[in-house]
Amino acid sequence: MHYNVLKKSLTPYLLQEIDRIHELIVTPSGKQLFLHAQTILQEISTARAEITQLQKKKLRFGMPPIIGNEYFPKLSSYFIKHELMNQIEITDGGSRDLYGMIRQGRIDLAVLGSTQPIVDQYLETELLLDKRFMIVVPPTHPLSKQDTVSFKDIADEQFVLLNEHYVHPAAFTKLSKQTHTHPKVVYQSNDLTILKSMVRENVGIGFLAEIAVHPEDHLVCLPLSDEVQPRFLISLAKRTQQIVTPLQEQVVQVIHEFVTAQKNSSS
């Protein structure tokens, strides 16, 4: 429809004139149209990004540092075996950041961490792996001698946590509410290496996904004994409106092959 015709037909419903002050105000209908316009503009922006990316014949793959540090060195050997490595551009970032990027069309595929299944009309997601959150302490800490620990029993401890770019604060808050406790968080960071160093120096105890800690960190991981506790879910995500290219199809198949091997090796 021509712009002027659209303007003439909709303006009476979108704007209301207040005679006494000669001012136009936006009506509820106008506000509703504004919301739809924002969605349309976002879709146009996403479409442009997707079309531009298709010309490059590369796949933009998002992976959070914790998941990447644990799995990408092994996964990359699968990509190399299938001659895909040179066609993949890795984007590093926290799960919350990557979630926003894939919705905006800035990446094509992402592995995301979450504390519950991802439900989003704009995304297709598939659960790959299910891991635990752990309490992390240095070997010199009194808790290091225990096999497990309940969250309520450590409520008086000082904690160092990953920040809002990760899903850990959401899991920590969920446990705090569930146990009616208010643990003291003395420091938050998006740098996992610094955080683990602070735990080693006994600045505070950590709350991390089990895959975030390795033997060379010289830290002790304690499972939570709480009957109900959040899980660290690792999912593969892509946009629902995105055309699946042969490259993306290949990458997803290789990821499935890798995940199957991981599950078989741990069983």
PDB file of C-alpha atoms in Angstrom:
ATOM      1  CA  MET A   1       0.000   0.000   0.000  1.00  0.00           C
ATOM      2  CA  HIS A   2       1.273   3.479  -0.868  1.00  0.00           C
ATOM      3  CA  TYR A   3       2.652   5.375   2.150  1.00  0.00           C
ATOM      4  CA  ASN A   4       0.250   8.364   1.844  1.00  0.00           C
ATOM      5  CA  VAL A   5      -2.796   6.088   1.571  1.00  0.00           C
ATOM      6  CA  LEU A   6      -1.615   4.120   4.609  1.00  0.00           C
ATOM      7  CA  LYS A   7      -0.995   7.326   6.531  1.00  0.00           C
ATOM      8  CA  LYS A   8      -4.451   8.722   5.668  1.00  0.00           C
ATOM      9  CA  SER A   9      -6.272   5.500   6.557  1.00  0.00           C
ATOM     10  CA  LEU A  10      -4.515   4.883   9.877  1.00  0.00           C
ATOM     11  CA  THR A  11      -3.764   8.333  11.327  1.00  0.00           C
ATOM     12  CA  PRO A  12      -7.267   8.870  12.857  1.00  0.00           C
ATOM     13  CA  TYR A  13      -6.800   5.658  14.846  1.00  0.00           C
ATOM     14  CA  LEU A  14      -3.194   6.257  15.846  1.00  0.00           C
ATOM     15  CA  LEU A  15      -3.214   9.901  16.940  1.00  0.00           C
ATOM     16  CA  GLN A  16      -5.689  11.885  18.994  1.00  0.00           C
ATOM     17  CA  GLU A  17      -5.746  15.687  19.140  1.00  0.00           C
ATOM     18  CA  ILE A  18      -6.414  17.404  22.444  1.00  0.00           C
ATOM     19  CA  ASP A  19      -8.188  20.625  21.410  1.00  0.00           C
ATOM     20  CA  ARG A  20      -7.521  22.690  24.500  1.00  0.00           C
ATOM     21  CA  ILE A  21      -3.751  22.378  24.219  1.00  0.00           C
ATOM     22  CA  HIS A  22      -3.481  21.639  20.478  1.00  0.00           C
ATOM     23  CA  GLU A  23      -1.369  18.571  21.141  1.00  0.00           C
ATOM     24  CA  LEU A  24      -1.361  15.183  19.471  1.00  0.00           C
ATOM     25  CA  ILE A  25      -1.071  12.087  21.646  1.00  0.00           C
ATOM     26  CA  VAL A  26      -0.493   8.491  20.592  1.00  0.00           C
ATOM     27  CA  THR A  27      -3.571   6.307  21.031  1.00  0.00           C
ATOM     28  CA  PRO A  28      -3.470   2.665  22.247  1.00  0.00           C
ATOM     29  CA  SER A  29      -3.809   1.659  18.574  1.00  0.00           C
ATOM     30  CA  GLY A  30      -0.775   3.783  17.756  1.00  0.00           C
ATOM     31  CA  LYS A  31       1.230   2.134  20.517  1.00  0.00           C
ATOM     32  CA  GLN A  32       0.192  -1.278  19.206  1.00  0.00           C
ATOM     33  CA  LEU A  33       1.355  -0.381  15.689  1.00  0.00           C
ATOM     34  CA  PHE A  34       4.672   0.827  17.120  1.00  0.00           C
ATOM     35  CA  LEU A  35       5.246  -2.589  18.721  1.00  0.00           C
ATOM     36  CA  HIS A  36       4.536  -4.341  15.411  1.00  0.00           C
ATOM     37  CA  ALA A  37       6.817  -1.895  13.573  1.00  0.00           C
ATOM     38  CA  GLN A  38       9.675  -2.724  15.947  1.00  0.00           C
ATOM     39  CA  THR A  39       9.210  -6.434  15.222  1.00  0.00           C
ATOM     40  CA  ILE A  40       9.165  -5.784  11.454  1.00  0.00           C
ATOM     41  CA  LEU A  41      12.337  -3.677  11.624  1.00  0.00           C
ATOM     42  CA  GLN A  42      14.096  -6.395  13.649  1.00  0.00           C
ATOM     43  CA  GLU A  43      13.047  -9.022  11.092  1.00  0.00           C
ATOM     44  CA  ILE A  44      14.395  -6.855   8.256  1.00  0.00           C
ATOM     45  CA  SER A  45      17.687  -6.414  10.109  1.00  0.00           C
ATOM     46  CA  THR A  46      17.928 -10.168  10.740  1.00  0.00           C
ATOM     47  CA  ALA A  47      17.100 -10.959   7.092  1.00  0.00           C
ATOM     48  CA  ARG A  48      19.832  -8.600   5.872  1.00  0.00           C
ATOM     49  CA  ALA A  49      22.367 -10.229   8.207  1.00  0.00           C
ATOM     50  CA  GLU A  50      21.369 -13.716   7.029  1.00  0.00           C
ATOM     51  CA  ILE A  51      21.515 -12.798   3.325  1.00  0.00           C
ATOM     52  CA  THR A  52      24.937 -11.179   3.758  1.00  0.00           C
ATOM     53  CA  GLN A  53      26.201 -14.239   5.611  1.00  0.00           C
ATOM     54  CA  LEU A  54      24.922 -16.641   2.942  1.00  0.00           C
ATOM     55  CA  GLN A  55      27.149 -14.915   0.386  1.00  0.00           C
ATOM     56  CA  LYS A  56      30.219 -15.618   2.550  1.00  0.00           C
ATOM     57  CA  LYS A  57      29.561 -19.393   2.653  1.00  0.00           C
ATOM     58  CA  LYS A  58      30.716 -19.503   6.267  1.00  0.00           C
ATOM     59  CA  LEU A  59      28.884 -20.585   9.391  1.00  0.00           C
ATOM     60  CA  ARG A  60      29.014 -18.349  12.465  1.00  0.00           C
ATOM     61  CA  PHE A  61      29.065 -20.639  15.477  1.00  0.00           C
ATOM     62  CA  GLY A  62      28.642 -19.312  19.022  1.00  0.00           C
ATOM     63  CA  MET A  63      30.107 -21.144  21.997  1.00  0.00           C
ATOM     64  CA  PRO A  64      30.454 -20.010  25.645  1.00  0.00           C
ATOM     65  CA  PRO A  65      33.958 -20.224  27.184  1.00  0.00           C
ATOM     66  CA  ILE A  66      33.058 -22.879  29.775  1.00  0.00           C
ATOM     67  CA  ILE A  67      31.528 -25.212  27.188  1.00  0.00           C
ATOM     68  CA  GLY A  68      34.216 -24.355  24.626  1.00  0.00           C
ATOM     69  CA  ASN A  69      37.128 -25.026  26.992  1.00  0.00           C
ATOM     70  CA  GLU A  70      35.727 -28.444  27.821  1.00  0.00           C
ATOM     71  CA  TYR A  71      34.526 -29.625  24.432  1.00  0.00           C
ATOM     72  CA  PHE A  72      35.852 -27.549  21.531  1.00  0.00           C
ATOM     73  CA  PRO A  73      39.406 -29.013  21.393  1.00  0.00           C
ATOM     74  CA  LYS A  74      37.856 -32.473  20.900  1.00  0.00           C
ATOM     75  CA  LEU A  75      35.025 -31.202  18.677  1.00  0.00           C
ATOM     76  CA  SER A  76      37.477 -29.363  16.423  1.00  0.00           C
ATOM     77  CA  SER A  77      39.145 -32.671  15.513  1.00  0.00           C
ATOM     78  CA  TYR A  78      35.758 -33.860  14.213  1.00  0.00           C
ATOM     79  CA  PHE A  79      35.376 -30.672  12.161  1.00  0.00           C
ATOM     80  CA  ILE A  80      38.869 -31.121  10.724  1.00  0.00           C
ATOM     81  CA  LYS A  81      38.175 -34.773   9.887  1.00  0.00           C
ATOM     82  CA  HIS A  82      35.103 -33.699   7.900  1.00  0.00           C
ATOM     83  CA  GLU A  83      36.986 -30.740   6.310  1.00  0.00           C
ATOM     84  CA  LEU A  84      34.665 -28.160   7.884  1.00  0.00           C
ATOM     85  CA  MET A  85      36.999 -26.242  10.167  1.00  0.00           C
ATOM     86  CA  ASN A  86      37.916 -23.547   7.631  1.00  0.00           C
ATOM     87  CA  GLN A  87      34.235 -22.810   7.010  1.00  0.00           C
ATOM     88  CA  ILE A  88      33.359 -22.138  10.651  1.00  0.00           C
ATOM     89  CA  GLU A  89      33.753 -18.777  12.414  1.00  0.00           C
ATOM     90  CA  ILE A  90      33.746 -19.188  16.200  1.00  0.00           C
ATOM     91  CA  THR A  91      32.145 -16.467  18.334  1.00  0.00           C
ATOM     92  CA  ASP A  92      33.026 -16.539  22.023  1.00  0.00           C
ATOM     93  CA  GLY A  93      30.664 -15.168  24.681  1.00  0.00           C
ATOM     94  CA  GLY A  94      28.510 -15.974  27.678  1.00  0.00           C
ATOM     95  CA  SER A  95      25.333 -17.965  27.037  1.00  0.00           C
ATOM     96  CA  ARG A  96      23.118 -14.948  27.701  1.00  0.00           C
ATOM     97  CA  ASP A  97      25.062 -12.860  25.171  1.00  0.00           C
ATOM     98  CA  LEU A  98      25.027 -15.602  22.531  1.00  0.00           C
ATOM     99  CA  TYR A  99      21.294 -16.100  23.050  1.00  0.00           C
ATOM    100  CA  GLY A 100      20.715 -12.466  22.082  1.00  0.00           C
ATOM    101  CA  MET A 101      23.092 -12.711  19.129  1.00  0.00           C
ATOM    102  CA  ILE A 102      21.413 -15.735  17.573  1.00  0.00           C
ATOM    103  CA  ARG A 103      17.964 -14.138  17.916  1.00  0.00           C
ATOM    104  CA  GLN A 104      19.293 -11.032  16.138  1.00  0.00           C
ATOM    105  CA  GLY A 105      20.832 -13.030  13.282  1.00  0.00           C
ATOM    106  CA  ARG A 106      24.401 -12.144  14.256  1.00  0.00           C
ATOM    107  CA  ILE A 107      25.343 -15.835  14.511  1.00  0.00           C
ATOM    108  CA  ASP A 108      23.859 -18.884  12.755  1.00  0.00           C
ATOM    109  CA  LEU A 109      24.212 -21.636  15.308  1.00  0.00           C
ATOM    110  CA  ALA A 110      25.020 -21.672  19.016  1.00  0.00           C
ATOM    111  CA  VAL A 111      25.658 -24.023  21.883  1.00  0.00           C
ATOM    112  CA  LEU A 112      23.996 -22.482  24.936  1.00  0.00           C
ATOM    113  CA  GLY A 113      24.048 -23.202  28.639  1.00  0.00           C
ATOM    114  CA  SER A 114      20.815 -22.803  30.600  1.00  0.00           C
ATOM    115  CA  THR A 115      19.190 -23.873  33.856  1.00  0.00           C
ATOM    116  CA  GLN A 116      15.961 -24.982  32.179  1.00  0.00           C
ATOM    117  CA  PRO A 117      14.897 -26.003  28.652  1.00  0.00           C
ATOM    118  CA  ILE A 118      14.976 -23.039  26.254  1.00  0.00           C
ATOM    119  CA  VAL A 119      11.473 -22.183  25.024  1.00  0.00           C
ATOM    120  CA  ASP A 120      11.474 -19.422  22.393  1.00  0.00           C
ATOM    121  CA  GLN A 121       9.224 -19.098  19.341  1.00  0.00           C
ATOM    122  CA  TYR A 122      12.137 -17.654  17.356  1.00  0.00           C
ATOM    123  CA  LEU A 123      14.529 -20.528  18.118  1.00  0.00           C
ATOM    124  CA  GLU A 124      14.722 -24.262  17.525  1.00  0.00           C
ATOM    125  CA  THR A 125      16.656 -25.894  20.347  1.00  0.00           C
ATOM    126  CA  GLU A 126      17.875 -29.394  21.090  1.00  0.00           C
ATOM    127  CA  LEU A 127      19.221 -30.626  24.415  1.00  0.00           C
ATOM    128  CA  LEU A 128      22.693 -32.110  23.945  1.00  0.00           C
ATOM    129  CA  LEU A 129      24.032 -32.718  27.461  1.00  0.00           C
ATOM    130  CA  ASP A 130      22.839 -32.412  31.062  1.00  0.00           C
ATOM    131  CA  LYS A 131      25.461 -31.531  33.708  1.00  0.00           C
ATOM    132  CA  ARG A 132      25.570 -30.607  37.403  1.00  0.00           C
ATOM    133  CA  PHE A 133      26.486 -27.441  39.246  1.00  0.00           C
ATOM    134  CA  MET A 134      29.186 -27.908  41.895  1.00  0.00           C
ATOM    135  CA  ILE A 135      30.505 -26.139  44.961  1.00  0.00           C
ATOM    136  CA  VAL A 136      34.212 -25.469  44.358  1.00  0.00           C
ATOM    137  CA  VAL A 137      36.782 -25.034  47.144  1.00  0.00           C
ATOM    138  CA  PRO A 138      40.584 -25.121  47.512  1.00  0.00           C
ATOM    139  CA  PRO A 139      42.162 -28.319  48.934  1.00  0.00           C
ATOM    140  CA  THR A 140      42.931 -26.451  52.187  1.00  0.00           C
ATOM    141  CA  HIS A 141      39.293 -25.558  52.851  1.00  0.00           C
ATOM    142  CA  PRO A 142      37.505 -27.511  55.634  1.00  0.00           C
ATOM    143  CA  LEU A 143      34.742 -28.451  53.178  1.00  0.00           C
ATOM    144  CA  SER A 144      37.240 -30.208  50.894  1.00  0.00           C
ATOM    145  CA  LYS A 145      37.109 -33.330  53.086  1.00  0.00           C
ATOM    146  CA  GLN A 146      33.373 -33.796  52.541  1.00  0.00           C
ATOM    147  CA  ASP A 147      31.838 -35.969  49.831  1.00  0.00           C
ATOM    148  CA  THR A 148      28.790 -33.741  49.323  1.00  0.00           C
ATOM    149  CA  VAL A 149      27.355 -30.546  50.755  1.00  0.00           C
ATOM    150  CA  SER A 150      23.878 -29.063  51.068  1.00  0.00           C
ATOM    151  CA  PHE A 151      23.359 -25.489  49.921  1.00  0.00           C
ATOM    152  CA  LYS A 152      21.739 -24.493  53.196  1.00  0.00           C
ATOM    153  CA  ASP A 153      24.784 -25.664  55.188  1.00  0.00           C
ATOM    154  CA  ILE A 154      27.110 -23.331  53.278  1.00  0.00           C
ATOM    155  CA  ALA A 155      24.853 -20.270  53.339  1.00  0.00           C
ATOM    156  CA  ASP A 156      27.281 -18.464  55.673  1.00  0.00           C
ATOM    157  CA  GLU A 157      30.238 -18.884  53.305  1.00  0.00           C
ATOM    158  CA  GLN A 158      31.522 -16.099  51.043  1.00  0.00           C
ATOM    159  CA  PHE A 159      31.060 -16.788  47.330  1.00  0.00           C
ATOM    160  CA  VAL A 160      32.783 -15.651  44.150  1.00  0.00           C
ATOM    161  CA  LEU A 161      30.569 -16.066  41.077  1.00  0.00           C
ATOM    162  CA  LEU A 162      30.467 -15.648  37.338  1.00  0.00           C
ATOM    163  CA  ASN A 163      28.439 -12.577  36.379  1.00  0.00           C
ATOM    164  CA  GLU A 164      25.191 -11.993  34.500  1.00  0.00           C
ATOM    165  CA  HIS A 165      26.719 -12.920  31.115  1.00  0.00           C
ATOM    166  CA  TYR A 166      26.462 -16.533  32.286  1.00  0.00           C
ATOM    167  CA  VAL A 167      23.591 -18.673  33.577  1.00  0.00           C
ATOM    168  CA  HIS A 168      25.295 -19.377  36.927  1.00  0.00           C
ATOM    169  CA  PRO A 169      23.751 -16.410  38.811  1.00  0.00           C
ATOM    170  CA  ALA A 170      20.253 -17.630  37.856  1.00  0.00           C
ATOM    171  CA  ALA A 171      21.000 -21.108  39.223  1.00  0.00           C
ATOM    172  CA  PHE A 172      22.549 -19.611  42.373  1.00  0.00           C
ATOM    173  CA  THR A 173      19.518 -17.372  42.947  1.00  0.00           C
ATOM    174  CA  LYS A 174      17.178 -20.318  42.422  1.00  0.00           C
ATOM    175  CA  LEU A 175      18.990 -22.319  45.121  1.00  0.00           C
ATOM    176  CA  SER A 176      19.017 -19.333  47.478  1.00  0.00           C
ATOM    177  CA  LYS A 177      15.247 -18.878  47.155  1.00  0.00           C
ATOM    178  CA  GLN A 178      14.618 -22.591  47.423  1.00  0.00           C
ATOM    179  CA  THR A 179      16.582 -22.858  50.684  1.00  0.00           C
ATOM    180  CA  HIS A 180      15.451 -19.453  52.037  1.00  0.00           C
ATOM    181  CA  THR A 181      19.072 -18.350  52.427  1.00  0.00           C
ATOM    182  CA  HIS A 182      21.002 -15.209  51.472  1.00  0.00           C
ATOM    183  CA  PRO A 183      24.643 -16.194  50.817  1.00  0.00           C
ATOM    184  CA  LYS A 184      27.139 -13.349  50.573  1.00  0.00           C
ATOM    185  CA  VAL A 185      28.630 -12.815  47.109  1.00  0.00           C
ATOM    186  CA  VAL A 186      31.891 -10.883  47.503  1.00  0.00           C
ATOM    187  CA  TYR A 187      32.883 -10.772  43.828  1.00  0.00           C
ATOM    188  CA  GLN A 188      31.471 -11.463  40.352  1.00  0.00           C
ATOM    189  CA  SER A 189      33.410 -11.678  37.095  1.00  0.00           C
ATOM    190  CA  ASN A 190      33.080 -12.872  33.509  1.00  0.00           C
ATOM    191  CA  ASP A 191      36.643 -14.241  33.653  1.00  0.00           C
ATOM    192  CA  LEU A 192      36.602 -17.906  34.653  1.00  0.00           C
ATOM    193  CA  THR A 193      40.386 -18.123  35.070  1.00  0.00           C
ATOM    194  CA  ILE A 194      40.474 -15.221  37.531  1.00  0.00           C
ATOM    195  CA  LEU A 195      37.513 -16.664  39.408  1.00  0.00           C
ATOM    196  CA  LYS A 196      39.184 -20.049  39.881  1.00  0.00           C
ATOM    197  CA  SER A 197      42.382 -18.314  41.021  1.00  0.00           C
ATOM    198  CA  MET A 198      40.370 -16.451  43.655  1.00  0.00           C
ATOM    199  CA  VAL A 199      38.895 -19.735  44.880  1.00  0.00           C
ATOM    200  CA  ARG A 200      42.434 -21.177  45.133  1.00  0.00           C
ATOM    201  CA  GLU A 201      43.442 -18.140  47.203  1.00  0.00           C
ATOM    202  CA  ASN A 202      40.444 -18.766  49.483  1.00  0.00           C
ATOM    203  CA  VAL A 203      38.832 -15.389  48.710  1.00  0.00           C
ATOM    204  CA  GLY A 204      35.520 -17.224  48.482  1.00  0.00           C
ATOM    205  CA  ILE A 205      34.087 -20.543  47.432  1.00  0.00           C
ATOM    206  CA  GLY A 206      32.856 -21.077  43.885  1.00  0.00           C
ATOM    207  CA  PHE A 207      29.617 -22.235  42.289  1.00  0.00           C
ATOM    208  CA  LEU A 208      30.370 -23.629  38.840  1.00  0.00           C
ATOM    209  CA  ALA A 209      29.160 -26.142  36.291  1.00  0.00           C
ATOM    210  CA  GLU A 210      31.093 -29.373  36.709  1.00  0.00           C
ATOM    211  CA  ILE A 211      32.703 -29.021  33.260  1.00  0.00           C
ATOM    212  CA  ALA A 212      34.302 -25.696  34.296  1.00  0.00           C
ATOM    213  CA  VAL A 213      36.853 -27.310  36.622  1.00  0.00           C
ATOM    214  CA  HIS A 214      39.738 -29.554  35.529  1.00  0.00           C
ATOM    215  CA  PRO A 215      42.441 -31.515  37.417  1.00  0.00           C
ATOM    216  CA  GLU A 216      45.102 -28.915  36.571  1.00  0.00           C
ATOM    217  CA  ASP A 217      43.059 -26.288  38.460  1.00  0.00           C
ATOM    218  CA  HIS A 218      43.929 -28.036  41.759  1.00  0.00           C
ATOM    219  CA  LEU A 219      40.463 -27.407  43.153  1.00  0.00           C
ATOM    220  CA  VAL A 220      37.942 -29.677  44.863  1.00  0.00           C
ATOM    221  CA  CYS A 221      34.413 -30.027  43.441  1.00  0.00           C
ATOM    222  CA  LEU A 222      31.619 -30.989  45.817  1.00  0.00           C
ATOM    223  CA  PRO A 223      28.263 -32.231  44.493  1.00  0.00           C
ATOM    224  CA  LEU A 224      25.187 -30.678  46.071  1.00  0.00           C
ATOM    225  CA  SER A 225      23.101 -33.066  48.155  1.00  0.00           C
ATOM    226  CA  ASP A 226      19.899 -31.026  47.758  1.00  0.00           C
ATOM    227  CA  GLU A 227      17.101 -33.218  46.446  1.00  0.00           C
ATOM    228  CA  VAL A 228      15.932 -30.497  44.048  1.00  0.00           C
ATOM    229  CA  GLN A 229      18.645 -28.470  42.343  1.00  0.00           C
ATOM    230  CA  PRO A 230      19.144 -26.653  39.021  1.00  0.00           C
ATOM    231  CA  ARG A 231      20.992 -28.434  36.225  1.00  0.00           C
ATOM    232  CA  PHE A 232      23.432 -27.056  33.672  1.00  0.00           C
ATOM    233  CA  LEU A 233      21.733 -27.854  30.367  1.00  0.00           C
ATOM    234  CA  ILE A 234      23.755 -27.658  27.152  1.00  0.00           C
ATOM    235  CA  SER A 235      21.599 -27.086  24.065  1.00  0.00           C
ATOM    236  CA  LEU A 236      22.097 -26.485  20.356  1.00  0.00           C
ATOM    237  CA  ALA A 237      20.099 -23.529  19.015  1.00  0.00           C
ATOM    238  CA  LYS A 238      19.243 -22.044  15.618  1.00  0.00           C
ATOM    239  CA  ARG A 239      16.598 -19.588  14.401  1.00  0.00           C
ATOM    240  CA  THR A 240      13.257 -21.067  13.329  1.00  0.00           C
ATOM    241  CA  GLN A 241      13.014 -18.834  10.227  1.00  0.00           C
ATOM    242  CA  GLN A 242      16.546 -19.565   9.057  1.00  0.00           C
ATOM    243  CA  ILE A 243      17.091 -21.576   5.873  1.00  0.00           C
ATOM    244  CA  VAL A 244      19.254 -24.599   6.706  1.00  0.00           C
ATOM    245  CA  THR A 245      22.241 -24.625   4.344  1.00  0.00           C
ATOM    246  CA  PRO A 246      24.165 -27.796   3.426  1.00  0.00           C
ATOM    247  CA  LEU A 247      27.056 -26.450   5.528  1.00  0.00           C
ATOM    248  CA  GLN A 248      24.851 -25.989   8.586  1.00  0.00           C
ATOM    249  CA  GLU A 249      23.392 -29.450   8.079  1.00  0.00           C
ATOM    250  CA  GLN A 250      26.886 -30.952   7.996  1.00  0.00           C
ATOM    251  CA  VAL A 251      27.985 -29.073  11.118  1.00  0.00           C
ATOM    252  CA  VAL A 252      24.905 -30.226  13.055  1.00  0.00           C
ATOM    253  CA  GLN A 253      25.517 -33.837  11.987  1.00  0.00           C
ATOM    254  CA  VAL A 254      29.123 -33.648  13.185  1.00  0.00           C
ATOM    255  CA  ILE A 255      28.005 -32.166  16.523  1.00  0.00           C
ATOM    256  CA  HIS A 256      25.548 -35.061  16.932  1.00  0.00           C
ATOM    257  CA  GLU A 257      28.336 -37.532  16.152  1.00  0.00           C
ATOM    258  CA  PHE A 258      30.579 -35.872  18.742  1.00  0.00           C
ATOM    259  CA  VAL A 259      27.885 -35.746  21.462  1.00  0.00           C
ATOM    260  CA  THR A 260      27.064 -39.435  20.924  1.00  0.00           C
ATOM    261  CA  ALA A 261      30.746 -40.291  21.387  1.00  0.00           C
ATOM    262  CA  GLN A 262      30.871 -38.198  24.581  1.00  0.00           C
ATOM    263  CA  LYS A 263      27.834 -39.951  26.045  1.00  0.00           C
ATOM    264  CA  ASN A 264      29.229 -43.379  25.172  1.00  0.00           C
ATOM    265  CA  SER A 265      32.606 -42.596  26.747  1.00  0.00           C
ATOM    266  CA  SER A 266      31.043 -41.440  30.027  1.00  0.00           C
ATOM    267  CA  SER A 267      28.589 -44.330  30.335  1.00  0.00           C
TER     268      SER A 267
END
